[in-house]
Short mmCIF file of C-alpha atoms and ligand atoms in Angstrom, two decimals:
data_model
loop_
_atom_site.label_atom_id
_atom_site.label_comp_id
_atom_site.label_asym_id
_atom_site.label_seq_id
_atom_site.Cartn_x
_atom_site.Cartn_y
_atom_site.Cartn_z
CA MET K 1 -37.02 -62.83 79.11
CA SER K 2 -38.14 -66.06 80.66
CA ASP K 3 -41.19 -64.31 82.77
CA PRO K 4 -44.04 -64.80 80.39
CA LYS K 5 -45.64 -61.28 80.62
CA SER K 6 -42.61 -59.98 79.29
CA THR K 7 -42.46 -62.13 76.67
CA ALA K 8 -46.23 -61.79 76.43
CA TYR K 9 -45.15 -57.64 75.93
CA GLN K 10 -42.58 -58.70 73.51
CA GLU K 11 -44.54 -59.95 71.09
CA LEU K 12 -47.25 -58.28 70.80
CA ILE K 13 -44.48 -54.93 70.51
CA ASP K 14 -42.77 -56.19 68.01
CA THR K 15 -46.24 -56.88 65.99
CA TRP K 16 -47.76 -53.23 66.48
CA ARG K 17 -43.84 -52.12 65.36
CA GLU K 18 -44.04 -54.16 62.03
CA ALA K 19 -48.26 -52.95 61.42
CA SER K 20 -47.23 -49.27 61.89
CA LEU K 21 -43.98 -49.92 59.59
CA LEU K 22 -46.74 -50.57 56.97
CA GLY K 23 -48.60 -48.02 58.09
CA SER K 24 -45.74 -45.36 57.53
CA CYS K 25 -44.89 -47.07 53.50
CA GLY K 26 -49.03 -46.09 53.72
CA ALA K 27 -48.11 -42.48 54.29
CA VAL K 28 -44.96 -41.99 51.68
CA LEU K 29 -47.42 -42.75 48.98
CA GLY K 30 -49.84 -40.86 50.70
CA TRP K 31 -47.49 -37.98 50.77
CA ASP K 32 -46.26 -39.07 47.17
CA GLU K 33 -49.78 -38.67 45.94
CA ARG K 34 -50.68 -35.04 47.55
CA THR K 35 -47.72 -34.00 46.13
CA PHE K 36 -45.74 -35.40 42.76
CA MET K 37 -47.99 -38.17 41.72
CA PRO K 38 -49.43 -37.97 37.95
CA PRO K 39 -52.84 -38.34 38.04
CA ALA K 40 -52.85 -41.15 35.34
CA ALA K 41 -51.92 -42.86 38.65
CA ALA K 42 -54.86 -42.83 41.10
CA ALA K 43 -56.22 -46.56 40.60
CA HIS K 44 -53.30 -47.63 41.21
CA ARG K 45 -52.30 -46.21 43.80
CA ALA K 46 -55.47 -46.43 45.44
CA ALA K 47 -54.67 -50.36 45.66
CA GLN K 48 -51.22 -50.16 46.91
CA THR K 49 -52.96 -48.43 49.44
CA ALA K 50 -55.97 -50.72 50.29
CA LEU K 51 -52.95 -53.42 50.35
CA LEU K 52 -50.83 -52.11 53.24
CA ALA K 53 -54.02 -50.97 54.89
CA ARG K 54 -55.77 -54.02 54.94
CA LEU K 55 -52.43 -55.79 55.97
CA GLY K 56 -51.89 -53.65 59.17
CA HIS K 57 -55.63 -53.91 59.44
CA GLY K 58 -55.46 -57.73 59.67
CA MET K 59 -52.06 -57.76 62.09
CA VAL K 60 -53.36 -55.39 64.40
CA THR K 61 -56.44 -57.59 64.45
CA SER K 62 -55.52 -60.86 64.24
CA GLN K 63 -56.13 -63.63 67.91
CA ARG K 64 -52.63 -63.59 68.36
CA VAL K 65 -52.53 -60.05 68.79
CA GLY K 66 -56.14 -60.91 71.36
CA GLU K 67 -54.63 -63.48 73.35
CA LEU K 68 -51.73 -61.86 74.14
CA LEU K 69 -53.34 -58.23 75.71
CA GLU K 70 -55.52 -60.96 77.63
CA ASN K 71 -52.29 -62.13 78.37
CA LEU K 72 -51.29 -59.46 79.95
CA HIS K 73 -54.57 -58.32 81.47
CA GLU K 74 -53.68 -56.80 85.17
CA ALA K 75 -50.32 -57.66 84.87
CA PRO K 76 -47.80 -55.53 86.62
CA LEU K 77 -46.07 -53.79 83.96
CA GLY K 78 -44.36 -50.77 84.66
CA GLU K 79 -46.10 -47.35 83.52
CA ALA K 80 -44.95 -47.03 79.94
CA GLU K 81 -45.54 -50.54 79.23
CA THR K 82 -48.96 -50.13 80.91
CA ALA K 83 -49.55 -46.66 78.99
CA ASN K 84 -48.77 -49.28 75.89
CA VAL K 85 -50.73 -52.03 76.30
CA ARG K 86 -53.80 -49.61 77.23
CA GLU K 87 -53.80 -48.09 73.95
CA MET K 88 -52.75 -51.00 72.39
CA ARG K 89 -56.00 -52.64 73.79
CA ARG K 90 -58.52 -49.88 72.51
CA VAL K 91 -56.76 -49.87 69.28
CA HIS K 92 -57.45 -53.22 69.24
CA ASP K 93 -60.56 -53.49 70.30
CA ARG K 94 -61.98 -51.32 68.51
CA ALA K 95 -61.30 -53.42 65.28
CA VAL K 96 -62.46 -56.25 66.21
CA LYS K 97 -66.06 -54.81 66.54
CA MET K 98 -65.95 -53.17 63.86
CA PRO K 99 -67.37 -56.58 61.51
CA SER K 100 -65.63 -56.17 57.72
CA SER K 101 -68.49 -56.26 55.87
CA LEU K 102 -69.04 -52.74 57.70
CA VAL K 103 -65.73 -51.80 56.63
CA GLU K 104 -65.60 -52.33 53.51
CA GLU K 105 -69.30 -50.43 53.04
CA LEU K 106 -67.57 -47.64 55.03
CA ALA K 107 -64.81 -47.48 52.84
CA ARG K 108 -66.67 -47.93 49.26
CA VAL K 109 -69.40 -45.76 50.57
CA THR K 110 -67.30 -42.75 51.50
CA SER K 111 -64.40 -43.06 48.49
CA GLU K 112 -67.81 -42.12 46.15
CA ALA K 113 -69.18 -39.52 48.80
CA GLN K 114 -66.40 -37.63 48.59
CA GLY K 115 -66.67 -36.94 45.02
CA ILE K 116 -70.47 -36.35 44.58
CA TRP K 117 -70.08 -33.72 48.10
CA GLN K 118 -67.96 -32.32 45.37
CA GLN K 119 -69.83 -32.08 42.08
CA ALA K 120 -72.28 -30.73 44.82
CA LYS K 121 -70.84 -27.96 45.75
CA GLU K 122 -70.01 -27.20 42.48
CA GLY K 123 -73.23 -27.18 42.04
CA ASN K 124 -74.85 -25.29 44.58
CA ASP K 125 -76.45 -28.92 44.66
CA PHE K 126 -77.78 -30.04 48.61
CA PRO K 127 -80.03 -32.90 46.88
CA LYS K 128 -77.38 -33.73 45.12
CA PHE K 129 -75.22 -34.78 48.10
CA GLN K 130 -78.13 -35.38 50.89
CA PRO K 131 -78.97 -39.52 49.73
CA TRP K 132 -75.32 -39.92 50.56
CA LEU K 133 -75.42 -38.48 53.32
CA GLU K 134 -78.27 -40.05 54.72
CA LYS K 135 -76.13 -43.17 53.91
CA ILE K 136 -72.96 -41.95 55.58
CA LEU K 137 -75.62 -41.33 58.97
CA GLU K 138 -76.83 -45.37 59.05
CA LEU K 139 -73.40 -46.55 58.31
CA LYS K 140 -71.64 -44.69 60.97
CA ARG K 141 -74.80 -45.24 63.60
CA GLN K 142 -73.81 -48.75 62.59
CA GLU K 143 -70.09 -48.61 63.63
CA ALA K 144 -71.30 -46.99 67.22
CA SER K 145 -73.17 -49.56 68.14
CA CYS K 146 -70.57 -52.25 67.41
CA VAL K 147 -68.29 -49.84 69.07
CA GLY K 148 -70.47 -49.08 72.32
CA TYR K 149 -71.23 -46.42 73.98
CA ALA K 150 -72.51 -45.10 77.35
CA GLY K 151 -74.60 -41.78 76.56
CA SER K 152 -74.68 -40.90 72.85
CA PRO K 153 -73.81 -42.78 69.70
CA TYR K 154 -71.28 -39.88 68.81
CA ASP K 155 -69.12 -40.86 71.54
CA ALA K 156 -68.14 -43.77 69.64
CA LEU K 157 -67.33 -42.06 67.00
CA VAL K 158 -65.16 -38.42 68.87
CA ASP K 159 -63.28 -41.06 71.06
CA GLU K 160 -61.34 -42.11 67.72
CA PHE K 161 -60.26 -38.46 67.39
CA GLU K 162 -59.77 -37.92 70.73
CA PRO K 163 -59.75 -40.92 73.53
CA GLY K 164 -62.06 -39.91 76.62
CA ALA K 165 -64.55 -37.12 74.91
CA THR K 166 -67.93 -37.17 74.83
CA ALA K 167 -71.21 -35.59 73.13
CA LYS K 168 -71.32 -34.15 77.13
CA SER K 169 -67.89 -32.94 77.59
CA ILE K 170 -66.99 -31.12 74.75
CA ARG K 171 -70.86 -29.32 74.51
CA ALA K 172 -70.22 -28.56 78.50
CA LEU K 173 -67.35 -26.43 76.54
CA PHE K 174 -68.19 -25.59 74.17
CA SER K 175 -71.91 -24.25 75.63
CA ASP K 176 -69.69 -21.43 78.16
CA LEU K 177 -67.53 -20.88 74.83
CA ALA K 178 -70.32 -20.38 72.61
CA LYS K 179 -71.72 -17.75 75.10
CA GLN K 180 -68.80 -15.73 76.00
CA LEU K 181 -67.35 -15.25 72.76
CA ASN K 182 -71.33 -13.98 71.28
CA PRO K 183 -70.73 -10.52 73.25
CA LEU K 184 -66.51 -10.29 72.26
CA VAL K 185 -66.73 -11.11 68.50
CA ALA K 186 -70.02 -7.94 68.49
CA ALA K 187 -67.53 -6.41 70.64
CA ILE K 188 -64.26 -6.38 68.66
CA THR K 189 -66.43 -6.56 64.94
CA GLN K 190 -67.81 -3.05 65.72
CA ARG K 191 -64.97 -1.52 66.65
CA MET K 192 -61.73 -3.09 65.46
CA PRO K 193 -60.51 -0.82 62.64
CA LYS K 194 -59.10 -3.02 58.81
CA SER K 195 -55.93 -2.32 58.37
CA LYS K 196 -55.25 0.73 55.94
CA VAL K 197 -53.33 -1.77 52.85
CA ASP K 198 -54.45 -4.17 50.51
CA LEU K 199 -52.04 -6.18 50.83
CA SER K 200 -54.27 -8.72 48.29
CA ARG K 201 -53.25 -5.42 45.58
CA ARG K 202 -49.79 -5.94 45.74
CA GLU K 203 -46.67 -9.18 44.53
CA PHE K 204 -44.91 -11.36 46.61
CA PRO K 205 -42.46 -12.80 43.97
CA VAL K 206 -42.93 -16.68 45.03
CA ALA K 207 -39.74 -17.34 45.22
CA ILE K 208 -38.88 -14.53 48.36
CA GLN K 209 -42.37 -16.31 50.40
CA GLU K 210 -40.49 -19.47 49.96
CA LYS K 211 -37.51 -18.39 51.69
CA LEU K 212 -38.83 -16.70 53.79
CA CYS K 213 -41.38 -19.84 54.91
CA ARG K 214 -38.36 -22.25 54.93
CA ASP K 215 -36.13 -19.53 57.12
CA ILE K 216 -39.24 -19.36 59.07
CA ALA K 217 -40.08 -22.94 60.13
CA ALA K 218 -36.58 -23.77 60.96
CA ALA K 219 -36.14 -20.81 63.63
CA ILE K 220 -38.72 -22.54 65.87
CA GLY K 221 -36.83 -25.81 65.42
CA PHE K 222 -38.39 -27.51 62.40
CA ASP K 223 -35.68 -29.73 61.49
CA PHE K 224 -34.69 -29.72 57.73
CA ASN K 225 -32.14 -32.64 57.93
CA ALA K 226 -35.51 -34.62 58.82
CA GLY K 227 -38.32 -33.31 57.14
CA ARG K 228 -39.25 -31.29 54.27
CA LEU K 229 -40.85 -28.69 53.03
CA ASP K 230 -42.70 -28.74 50.29
CA THR K 231 -45.79 -27.22 47.78
CA THR K 232 -49.29 -28.67 47.73
CA ALA K 233 -52.97 -27.37 47.00
CA HIS K 234 -53.81 -28.23 50.49
CA PRO K 235 -51.16 -27.60 52.92
CA PHE K 236 -51.23 -30.54 55.63
CA CYS K 237 -47.91 -32.46 57.45
CA THR K 238 -47.41 -36.06 57.91
CA GLY K 239 -44.84 -37.83 60.59
CA ILE K 240 -43.95 -40.82 58.83
CA GLY K 241 -41.20 -42.32 60.64
CA PRO K 242 -37.94 -41.50 63.03
CA GLY K 243 -35.71 -38.69 61.01
CA ASP K 244 -39.05 -38.73 58.50
CA CYS K 245 -42.00 -35.13 58.57
CA ARG K 246 -42.95 -34.26 55.71
CA ILE K 247 -44.75 -30.30 55.91
CA LEU K 248 -46.76 -28.73 52.61
CA THR K 249 -47.95 -25.14 52.11
CA ARG K 250 -48.74 -23.70 48.98
CA TYR K 251 -48.37 -19.60 47.66
CA HIS K 252 -49.83 -17.09 46.13
CA ALA K 253 -48.13 -14.32 44.49
CA ASN K 254 -50.74 -11.95 46.03
CA ARG K 255 -51.50 -13.90 49.41
CA PRO K 256 -47.88 -13.47 51.22
CA LEU K 257 -49.27 -14.02 54.78
CA GLU K 258 -51.26 -17.39 53.74
CA SER K 259 -48.27 -19.63 52.91
CA PHE K 260 -46.25 -18.14 55.98
CA PHE K 261 -48.92 -19.03 58.34
CA GLY K 262 -50.29 -21.89 56.62
CA THR K 263 -45.81 -23.19 57.02
CA LEU K 264 -46.15 -22.24 61.16
CA HIS K 265 -49.18 -23.66 61.29
CA GLU K 266 -48.41 -26.95 59.53
CA ALA K 267 -43.98 -26.75 61.26
CA GLY K 268 -46.35 -26.82 64.65
CA HIS K 269 -47.51 -30.08 63.65
CA GLY K 270 -44.00 -30.97 62.57
CA LEU K 271 -42.35 -30.20 65.51
CA TYR K 272 -45.03 -32.42 67.53
CA GLU K 273 -43.84 -35.27 64.96
CA GLN K 274 -40.20 -34.27 65.57
CA GLY K 275 -40.26 -34.37 68.95
CA LEU K 276 -41.92 -37.67 69.18
CA PRO K 277 -39.56 -40.13 70.82
CA LYS K 278 -37.70 -42.38 68.36
CA GLU K 279 -36.98 -45.55 70.64
CA HIS K 280 -40.81 -45.71 70.59
CA PHE K 281 -41.77 -45.19 67.36
CA GLY K 282 -44.29 -47.98 65.92
CA THR K 283 -45.83 -47.77 69.89
CA PRO K 284 -48.82 -45.99 71.58
CA LEU K 285 -45.57 -43.86 73.03
CA GLY K 286 -43.67 -43.02 69.92
CA VAL K 287 -47.48 -41.50 68.79
CA ALA K 288 -49.12 -38.30 69.63
CA ALA K 289 -51.67 -37.73 71.89
CA SER K 290 -55.17 -36.76 70.02
CA PHE K 291 -55.87 -35.04 67.26
CA GLY K 292 -57.21 -32.16 69.72
CA VAL K 293 -52.81 -31.90 71.07
CA HIS K 294 -51.67 -32.53 67.64
CA GLU K 295 -54.20 -29.14 66.78
CA SER K 296 -52.81 -27.04 69.67
CA GLN K 297 -49.03 -27.32 68.83
CA SER K 298 -49.91 -25.80 65.26
CA ARG K 299 -52.39 -23.49 66.48
CA LEU K 300 -49.80 -22.55 69.39
CA TRP K 301 -47.18 -20.98 66.47
CA GLU K 302 -49.50 -19.46 63.60
CA ASN K 303 -51.83 -17.85 66.52
CA GLN K 304 -50.75 -17.19 70.15
CA VAL K 305 -47.31 -16.59 68.98
CA GLY K 306 -47.15 -15.74 64.87
CA ARG K 307 -50.51 -13.58 65.21
CA SER K 308 -48.96 -11.79 68.18
CA ARG K 309 -47.60 -8.13 68.87
CA ASP K 310 -44.51 -8.95 70.05
CA PHE K 311 -43.52 -11.38 66.95
CA TRP K 312 -44.67 -8.46 64.56
CA ASP K 313 -43.03 -5.96 66.18
CA GLY K 314 -39.96 -8.48 66.15
CA TYR K 315 -40.15 -9.79 62.93
CA GLY K 316 -41.89 -7.01 60.82
CA PRO K 317 -39.41 -4.94 59.14
CA LYS K 318 -37.49 -8.51 58.64
CA PHE K 319 -40.42 -9.04 56.59
CA GLN K 320 -41.02 -5.76 54.99
CA ALA K 321 -37.28 -5.71 53.97
CA ALA K 322 -37.42 -9.24 52.18
CA PHE K 323 -40.12 -7.93 49.84
CA ALA K 324 -38.59 -4.41 49.62
CA PRO K 325 -39.71 -1.61 48.44
CA VAL K 326 -43.39 -3.82 47.85
CA ILE K 327 -44.50 -3.39 51.73
CA ASP K 328 -41.94 -0.05 52.42
CA ASP K 329 -44.97 2.04 53.17
CA VAL K 330 -47.13 -0.49 55.33
CA SER K 331 -46.13 0.11 58.92
CA VAL K 332 -46.17 -2.57 62.03
CA GLU K 333 -49.09 -1.82 63.09
CA ASP K 334 -50.82 -2.08 59.38
CA LEU K 335 -49.56 -5.39 58.94
CA TRP K 336 -50.29 -6.80 62.32
CA LEU K 337 -53.56 -5.34 61.94
CA SER K 338 -54.06 -7.43 58.03
CA THR K 339 -53.11 -10.76 60.39
CA ASN K 340 -56.50 -10.28 62.76
CA LEU K 341 -58.97 -8.84 61.43
CA VAL K 342 -61.82 -10.58 63.83
CA ARG K 343 -64.80 -10.15 61.13
CA PRO K 344 -67.70 -13.39 61.02
CA SER K 345 -67.17 -14.66 57.73
CA LEU K 346 -69.28 -17.47 55.69
CA ILE K 347 -66.11 -19.97 55.16
CA ARG K 348 -64.66 -21.72 58.16
CA ILE K 349 -60.70 -21.77 56.22
CA ASP K 350 -61.08 -17.88 55.97
CA ALA K 351 -62.48 -17.47 59.82
CA ASP K 352 -60.35 -15.45 61.82
CA GLU K 353 -58.97 -17.19 65.05
CA VAL K 354 -62.28 -15.78 67.28
CA THR K 355 -64.63 -16.55 64.87
CA TYR K 356 -63.31 -20.22 63.53
CA ASN K 357 -64.05 -21.22 67.87
CA LEU K 358 -67.66 -20.43 66.63
CA GLN K 359 -67.46 -22.08 63.02
CA ILE K 360 -66.81 -25.37 64.82
CA ILE K 361 -69.55 -24.86 67.64
CA LEU K 362 -71.89 -24.50 64.62
CA ARG K 363 -70.96 -27.92 63.08
CA PHE K 364 -70.85 -29.96 66.12
CA GLU K 365 -74.20 -29.06 67.21
CA LEU K 366 -75.46 -30.61 63.96
CA GLU K 367 -73.89 -32.99 63.34
CA VAL K 368 -74.84 -33.99 67.25
CA ALA K 369 -78.33 -33.96 65.56
CA LEU K 370 -77.61 -36.12 63.04
CA MET K 371 -76.20 -38.26 64.54
CA GLU K 372 -78.58 -38.99 67.57
CA GLY K 373 -81.46 -38.50 65.03
CA GLN K 374 -83.17 -35.77 66.09
CA LEU K 375 -81.94 -33.62 62.70
CA LYS K 376 -82.74 -35.37 59.65
CA VAL K 377 -80.79 -34.47 56.35
CA ALA K 378 -83.03 -33.09 54.22
CA ASP K 379 -83.67 -30.17 57.12
CA LEU K 380 -79.44 -29.92 57.53
CA PRO K 381 -79.62 -26.48 54.95
CA GLY K 382 -82.10 -24.80 56.64
CA ALA K 383 -80.49 -25.40 60.49
CA TRP K 384 -77.21 -24.60 58.93
CA ASN K 385 -78.83 -21.61 58.28
CA ASP K 386 -80.75 -20.25 60.85
CA ARG K 387 -77.91 -20.83 63.67
CA PHE K 388 -75.81 -19.00 61.26
CA LYS K 389 -78.06 -15.97 60.98
CA GLN K 390 -78.06 -16.75 65.36
CA LEU K 391 -74.45 -17.11 65.84
CA PHE K 392 -72.96 -14.70 62.78
CA GLY K 393 -75.88 -12.19 61.99
CA LEU K 394 -75.17 -13.34 58.48
CA VAL K 395 -76.85 -14.38 55.86
CA VAL K 396 -75.78 -17.67 53.65
CA PRO K 397 -76.59 -17.29 50.13
CA SER K 398 -76.00 -20.81 48.78
CA ASP K 399 -75.69 -24.23 50.20
CA ALA K 400 -71.85 -24.30 48.71
CA LYS K 401 -70.69 -21.84 51.25
CA GLY K 402 -73.33 -23.28 53.51
CA CYS K 403 -73.64 -26.80 54.70
CA LEU K 404 -71.36 -27.83 51.58
CA GLN K 405 -68.33 -26.12 52.30
CA ASP K 406 -66.40 -28.91 54.27
CA ILE K 407 -65.08 -32.12 52.64
CA HIS K 408 -64.92 -33.76 56.35
CA TRP K 409 -69.12 -35.81 56.14
CA SER K 410 -67.92 -37.02 52.95
CA PHE K 411 -65.09 -38.82 53.79
CA GLY K 412 -67.10 -39.83 56.96
CA GLY K 413 -65.24 -37.82 59.21
CA ILE K 414 -68.19 -36.85 62.01
CA GLY K 415 -66.87 -36.41 65.25
CA TYR K 416 -63.92 -34.65 63.81
CA PHE K 417 -64.59 -30.72 63.96
CA PRO K 418 -64.65 -30.71 67.81
CA THR K 419 -60.57 -31.03 67.31
CA TYR K 420 -59.74 -28.25 65.83
CA THR K 421 -61.66 -25.60 68.98
CA LEU K 422 -60.75 -28.44 71.56
CA GLY K 423 -56.76 -27.92 70.11
CA ASN K 424 -57.40 -24.11 70.27
CA LEU K 425 -58.32 -24.56 73.52
CA LEU K 426 -55.24 -26.01 75.02
CA SER K 427 -53.15 -23.51 73.09
CA ALA K 428 -54.39 -21.08 75.30
CA GLN K 429 -54.44 -23.02 78.35
CA PHE K 430 -50.54 -24.50 77.41
CA LEU K 431 -49.38 -21.38 76.97
CA GLU K 432 -50.70 -19.67 79.32
CA THR K 433 -48.22 -21.85 81.48
CA ALA K 434 -45.39 -21.68 78.90
CA THR K 435 -44.94 -17.51 80.48
CA THR K 436 -45.85 -18.70 84.01
CA ASP K 437 -42.27 -21.22 83.94
CA LEU K 438 -40.29 -19.45 81.25
CA PRO K 439 -40.06 -15.53 82.57
CA GLY K 440 -39.88 -12.82 79.47
CA LEU K 441 -40.70 -15.75 77.29
CA PHE K 442 -42.38 -12.71 74.53
CA ASP K 443 -39.35 -10.32 74.80
CA ASP K 444 -37.30 -13.60 73.15
CA ILE K 445 -40.76 -14.16 70.73
CA ARG K 446 -39.73 -10.49 69.90
CA ARG K 447 -35.99 -11.29 69.10
CA GLY K 448 -36.26 -14.21 67.23
CA GLN K 449 -35.20 -16.68 69.67
CA PHE K 450 -37.64 -19.70 70.48
CA ALA K 451 -35.52 -21.70 71.42
CA ARG K 452 -36.92 -21.81 75.52
CA LEU K 453 -40.78 -22.48 74.12
CA THR K 454 -39.95 -25.42 71.78
CA ASP K 455 -37.63 -26.92 74.15
CA TRP K 456 -40.49 -26.34 76.85
CA LEU K 457 -43.01 -27.81 74.21
CA ARG K 458 -40.82 -30.92 73.77
CA THR K 459 -40.27 -32.39 77.23
CA ASN K 460 -44.05 -30.48 78.43
CA ILE K 461 -45.79 -32.37 75.57
CA HIS K 462 -44.02 -33.94 72.79
CA CYS K 463 -41.38 -36.74 74.68
CA HIS K 464 -44.78 -37.75 76.02
CA GLY K 465 -46.65 -39.87 72.14
CA GLN K 466 -49.54 -41.42 74.10
CA ARG K 467 -48.17 -42.04 78.01
CA TYR K 468 -51.01 -39.98 79.25
CA ARG K 469 -54.96 -39.88 77.61
CA PRO K 470 -54.89 -35.93 76.19
CA ASP K 471 -56.90 -34.92 79.72
CA GLU K 472 -54.59 -36.17 82.10
CA LEU K 473 -52.11 -34.64 79.74
CA CYS K 474 -53.95 -31.28 80.19
CA ALA K 475 -54.14 -31.14 84.28
CA ARG K 476 -49.93 -32.95 84.11
CA VAL K 477 -48.71 -29.80 82.07
CA THR K 478 -50.77 -27.15 83.30
CA GLY K 479 -52.04 -27.87 86.35
CA ARG K 480 -56.48 -28.33 85.60
CA PRO K 481 -58.79 -29.67 83.54
CA LEU K 482 -59.53 -27.94 80.17
CA SER K 483 -61.70 -25.13 79.60
CA SER K 484 -62.47 -21.61 78.13
CA GLU K 485 -61.35 -19.69 80.15
CA PRO K 486 -57.01 -18.76 78.89
CA PHE K 487 -58.19 -19.27 75.36
CA LEU K 488 -60.93 -16.04 76.17
CA LYS K 489 -58.51 -14.51 78.78
CA TYR K 490 -55.96 -14.68 75.02
CA VAL K 491 -59.14 -12.65 73.30
CA ARG K 492 -60.14 -10.04 75.73
CA THR K 493 -56.29 -9.33 76.35
CA LYS K 494 -55.26 -9.41 72.80
CA PHE K 495 -58.07 -7.11 71.70
CA ALA K 496 -58.85 -5.13 74.86
CA ALA K 497 -58.40 -2.15 72.93
CA TRP K 498 -61.81 -3.32 70.56
CA CYS K 499 -63.37 -5.07 73.28
CA LYS K 500 -65.22 -2.92 76.00
ZN1 LIG U 1 -54.16 -28.23 61.71
#
């Protein structure tokens, strides 16, 4: 280790690991905040979290880290080390370009704006939220100009969630998708029958739902010795560190499929976290590739596997038996139909897997126009409603059910929405490759055997962390760049009976 390059690399890694440990302490506090923390602890928790964030930020933006990265510039490093340095530099450079006054102002404004957004949504009062969104956009434009960009200011923001993605690259992908989805949605909506049963009129004991959720998470490979499943109002997954991944779901006595698919979704995220290489914890090689790749893992299990006909042919009778006699009269066909109905709807989080992408395309177009200044915030409700009518054929009855429905803009998450659809497209492209690599995969799925698929995901995706940029990862795994084609093919095949 006398080589100054390797000494510099080791010092950089040691610092990064310490900053990551602070981050993982923050993740434990964040999990507790959304599960068991008493409400009166909110102010104290905010102070704890802010201190950890400040200490971690100070470590990765320090002058010393800048010098170490500089020392390693063009150093002959191995593939793994090169990837680590590339990603540490990306994080460091972005952070040091942001003046601390802007970071603090963004934290202050978005923290207050989330409360205002909540009130505005509840009161269907867009003008109340309008000045806050204007302020957030102004700050995000400042952020973009500090970080720098070549094309659109939006590029500087989306890069934080999806390294390498730009407004232009996403627009190319999404415009093709929208063009092809529109006639498909129209055809399926017209012909696909509703399930003959309405599960929401029946009672499904929560204790049984809980058992099924735990069983299905374990069946796809979620390791309960290294993770937990708990209950929360807003389900999520948080990877705290090696051997500790927490997933959360919610239960409703009349909606057993909500907890079931919610758990499959979060367990898909959880498998990714549990599959990251433990020896690289605290360095980019131990971190998921991007938000879009993370979402591809949850949606692959929730939709591509969990909503498939093969899955329900095998699992449906077990699901019925668990709740007997509540749904003894329901056929597997009807169970499958009730998990798959494609219909335009107002609310993103209730949308089916096909129309969901149109929801995202709408938000992407509007947030780019807002960032680039082509759309004024005052005109957002009108623009939303017009585009919604074009895409879905529906009249938006209120801003609460329109442009005020999502929390994302209020916390400054501009550039976040596209990662949901990128996740859908990636999941289809990954599964298409897995199906070729693993003959008889859907026979396994019908039999409730998921190990071959889980192993495939581990060796092709999870174990790499950030070794490859998201676009590189996609090309390496599937042999070609990301496109909407595998997803469209999946939709056309799955809904073939109602597509033509
Ligand atoms: Zn997710």
